[in-house]
Amino acid sequence: MPAIDLSSISAVIFDTDGVVTDTARVHAAAWKHVFDSFLGGEGPPFDIREDYVRYVDGRSRHDGVRTFLASRGITLPEDAPDGRPSVRSLSQAKDALYAEQIDRYGVAPFPGTVMLLHELRRRGARTGVVSASRHGARVIRVAAVGPLFDALVDGNEAARLGLPGKPDPALFLEAARRLGVPPARAAVVEDTLPGVAAGRRGGFGLVIGLDRSGSGRQGPGLREAGADIVVADLDELTVTGRVPVTLR
């Protein structure tokens, strides 16, 4: 059974959407609505299983718009004050729709993730959470899992600090800095290809890929991106050892 060994790892940093909370599907649905409305039937519609994973998932909103539209050979201005479509306008439309859905339906954490967090903290590990979304802190609060984390870095903090988005490891490195742990002694848990790549590029001691597809089809891609371990749910992981007091 795959394990997190706390004799070599003293902190674990989790991505938010799809890892801690069941919000990746809400993001995907919001993106589909916005992109399909923009495309207006010209060409194939936005595919949640393929386009979302390949071009949007794990990226900042603006990067997601640029990357998906580039895949269709479309370039938009960053902003268009006359009301024409732009990177900013599509990003804002998606953001408003996502926020509406969160407010209306709430947020649920994954039980396996909550169990793992409790076990890690019981054994002395520090925990952090990151999100490319500016709603990251809000989602964690609504899901009532804030007390399970020692540090949080979301899209608002990334913008304030000028941190680049994934696959750059800046979000994870900032979380590790706040936890007071060198990357080599920290693990990253991610369900996206850019996120796994960021963990590997950041020199983290353990990169865990999470494939919630139900078919295992994302596993090979996660391994290729740099995951040391790939699991279908975090309840498949065991935790061994205990973090020495001097490393907490």
XYZ file of C-alpha atoms in Angstrom:
248
model
C 0.000 0.000 0.000
C 1.480 3.428 -0.930
C 2.597 5.435 2.065
C 3.721 8.848 3.275
C 6.776 8.195 5.440
C 7.080 10.919 8.063
C 10.681 10.007 8.766
C 11.544 11.808 5.518
C 8.456 14.000 4.970
C 7.376 16.506 7.619
C 4.736 18.518 5.716
C 2.118 17.808 3.055
C 0.716 20.450 0.709
C -2.641 19.801 -0.958
C -4.233 21.341 -4.026
C -7.816 22.452 -3.339
C -10.167 21.693 -6.219
C -10.510 17.972 -6.854
C -8.138 17.060 -4.018
C -9.595 18.616 -0.872
C -13.009 19.692 -2.156
C -15.407 18.356 -4.755
C -15.310 21.592 -6.753
C -13.375 20.615 -9.887
C -16.645 19.545 -11.525
C -18.167 22.953 -10.705
C -15.204 24.689 -12.327
C -15.515 22.432 -15.388
C -19.256 23.073 -15.787
C -18.750 26.835 -15.495
C -15.989 26.780 -18.117
C -18.148 24.730 -20.493
C -21.009 27.194 -20.252
C -18.741 30.187 -20.893
C -16.698 28.667 -23.728
C -19.688 27.116 -25.512
C -21.518 30.449 -25.366
C -18.468 32.190 -26.798
C -17.929 29.623 -29.560
C -21.592 29.867 -30.567
C -21.620 26.506 -32.286
C -18.522 27.241 -34.377
C -16.463 24.086 -34.113
C -16.767 21.338 -31.480
C -18.058 22.352 -28.038
C -15.839 22.450 -24.964
C -15.269 18.871 -23.788
C -15.218 18.521 -19.996
C -13.323 15.211 -20.075
C -10.652 16.276 -22.562
C -10.440 20.060 -22.941
C -10.862 20.810 -19.248
C -8.113 18.419 -18.165
C -5.726 19.325 -20.978
C -6.060 23.100 -21.179
C -7.753 24.525 -18.088
C -7.499 22.361 -14.988
C -4.884 23.583 -12.505
C -4.197 26.854 -14.326
C -5.172 30.394 -13.395
C -8.368 31.628 -15.055
C -6.575 33.884 -17.524
C -4.072 31.169 -18.439
C -6.935 28.705 -18.887
C -8.693 31.026 -21.341
C -5.503 31.649 -23.322
C -4.528 27.972 -23.456
C -7.932 26.647 -24.502
C -8.496 29.321 -27.151
C -4.989 28.730 -28.526
C -5.921 25.065 -28.994
C -8.713 26.284 -31.301
C -6.479 28.771 -33.108
C -8.225 31.735 -31.475
C -6.501 34.783 -30.009
C -8.365 37.426 -28.010
C -7.149 40.740 -26.607
C -6.393 40.732 -22.898
C -9.084 43.374 -22.392
C -11.617 45.080 -24.644
C -13.237 48.212 -23.184
C -15.830 48.303 -25.982
C -17.450 45.105 -24.674
C -16.028 42.708 -27.243
C -14.930 39.265 -25.974
C -11.533 39.268 -24.283
C -9.438 37.103 -21.993
C -10.639 39.224 -19.086
C -14.338 39.131 -19.994
C -14.425 35.342 -20.407
C -12.503 34.936 -17.144
C -14.919 37.211 -15.318
C -17.964 35.421 -16.735
C -16.620 32.082 -15.561
C -15.734 33.509 -12.149
C -19.216 34.924 -11.609
C -20.891 31.653 -12.591
C -18.594 29.593 -10.359
C -19.175 31.883 -7.356
C -22.942 31.674 -7.900
C -22.819 27.874 -7.850
C -20.706 27.784 -4.678
C -23.068 30.173 -2.898
C -26.132 28.232 -4.009
C -24.983 24.657 -3.407
C -22.086 24.896 -0.944
C -18.886 22.851 -0.976
C -18.199 19.287 0.151
C -14.755 17.992 1.165
C -13.697 14.502 0.131
C -13.942 12.141 3.151
C -10.698 10.339 2.252
C -8.818 13.643 2.217
C -10.239 14.687 5.578
C -9.230 11.337 7.093
C -5.693 11.696 5.735
C -5.406 15.250 7.076
C -6.435 14.143 10.569
C -3.930 11.287 10.509
C -1.089 13.500 9.289
C -1.715 16.083 11.982
C -2.063 13.422 14.658
C 1.427 12.269 13.753
C 2.916 15.758 13.881
C 3.006 16.668 10.183
C 2.271 20.230 9.108
C -0.273 20.733 6.328
C -0.834 23.395 3.699
C -3.311 24.010 0.902
C -2.966 25.915 -2.372
C -5.319 27.003 -5.123
C -4.895 28.867 -8.389
C -8.411 30.217 -7.819
C -9.074 33.523 -6.086
C -11.910 31.682 -4.340
C -9.527 29.224 -2.685
C -9.760 30.611 0.839
C -13.522 30.983 0.496
C -13.936 27.372 -0.660
C -11.863 26.041 2.228
C -13.904 28.105 4.674
C -17.276 27.015 3.231
C -16.129 23.384 3.310
C -15.303 23.839 7.024
C -11.800 22.359 6.713
C -9.778 25.500 7.438
C -8.616 24.311 10.893
C -6.937 21.294 9.248
C -4.350 23.504 7.514
C -1.409 25.492 8.857
C -0.959 27.572 5.695
C -3.065 28.598 2.700
C -1.947 30.215 -0.554
C -4.697 30.982 -3.071
C -5.085 33.060 -6.209
C -5.447 36.278 -4.260
C -2.139 35.693 -2.496
C -0.524 34.687 -5.776
C -1.643 37.962 -7.365
C -0.485 39.999 -4.379
C 2.958 38.358 -4.418
C 3.262 38.199 -8.196
C 3.542 34.406 -8.230
C 3.278 32.709 -11.640
C 0.725 29.944 -12.111
C 1.276 26.215 -12.464
C 3.239 24.410 -13.851
C 5.581 26.896 -12.172
C 6.088 25.634 -8.582
C 5.759 29.108 -7.002
C 2.450 28.394 -5.202
C 3.802 25.237 -3.595
C 7.142 26.820 -2.743
C 5.381 29.711 -1.002
C 3.256 27.254 0.992
C 6.395 25.327 2.010
C 8.053 28.596 3.056
C 5.074 29.464 5.254
C 5.170 25.993 6.783
C 8.869 26.426 7.532
C 9.778 23.234 5.650
C 12.289 22.827 2.780
C 10.687 21.390 -0.381
C 12.767 18.207 -0.093
C 10.976 17.387 3.172
C 7.494 18.190 1.872
C 4.985 16.238 -0.210
C 2.612 17.664 -2.820
C -0.813 16.152 -3.554
C -2.266 17.111 -6.951
C -4.869 15.892 -9.434
C -3.792 17.965 -12.444
C -0.941 17.594 -14.902
C 0.315 21.187 -14.398
C 0.130 20.705 -10.626
C 2.094 17.468 -10.644
C 4.659 19.048 -12.966
C 4.934 21.983 -10.542
C 5.601 19.635 -7.630
C 8.336 17.876 -9.557
C 9.937 21.121 -10.756
C 9.889 22.487 -7.217
C 12.113 19.691 -5.931
C 9.529 18.312 -3.496
C 10.416 15.101 -1.700
C 7.239 13.294 -2.725
C 4.695 14.073 -5.458
C 1.370 12.257 -5.186
C -0.929 12.182 -8.203
C -4.659 11.761 -7.619
C -6.693 10.195 -10.430
C -10.407 10.485 -9.647
C -11.444 9.561 -13.201
C -12.719 6.179 -12.024
C -11.068 4.456 -14.972
C -7.408 5.080 -14.227
C -7.037 6.824 -17.584
C -5.306 9.866 -16.053
C -2.720 7.800 -14.184
C -0.181 7.449 -17.012
C -0.246 11.190 -17.658
C 0.230 11.988 -13.979
C 3.211 9.623 -13.790
C 4.708 11.105 -16.932
C 4.314 14.591 -15.445
C 6.349 13.500 -12.422
C 4.118 11.783 -9.858
C 5.947 9.308 -7.611
C 2.666 7.699 -6.525
C -0.762 7.691 -8.222
C -3.907 6.760 -6.279
C -7.621 6.896 -7.013
C -8.486 8.294 -3.577
C -6.415 9.466 -0.660
C -7.857 6.773 1.585
C -5.524 4.421 -0.335
C -2.531 6.049 1.356
C -1.111 5.010 4.694
C 0.958 7.230 6.955
C 4.013 5.758 8.675
C 6.273 7.149 11.352
C 5.962 10.418 13.202
C 7.524 13.843 12.638
C 10.136 14.517 15.324
C 9.266 17.459 17.560
C 12.360 19.345 16.365
C 11.024 19.327 12.763
C 7.496 20.530 13.474
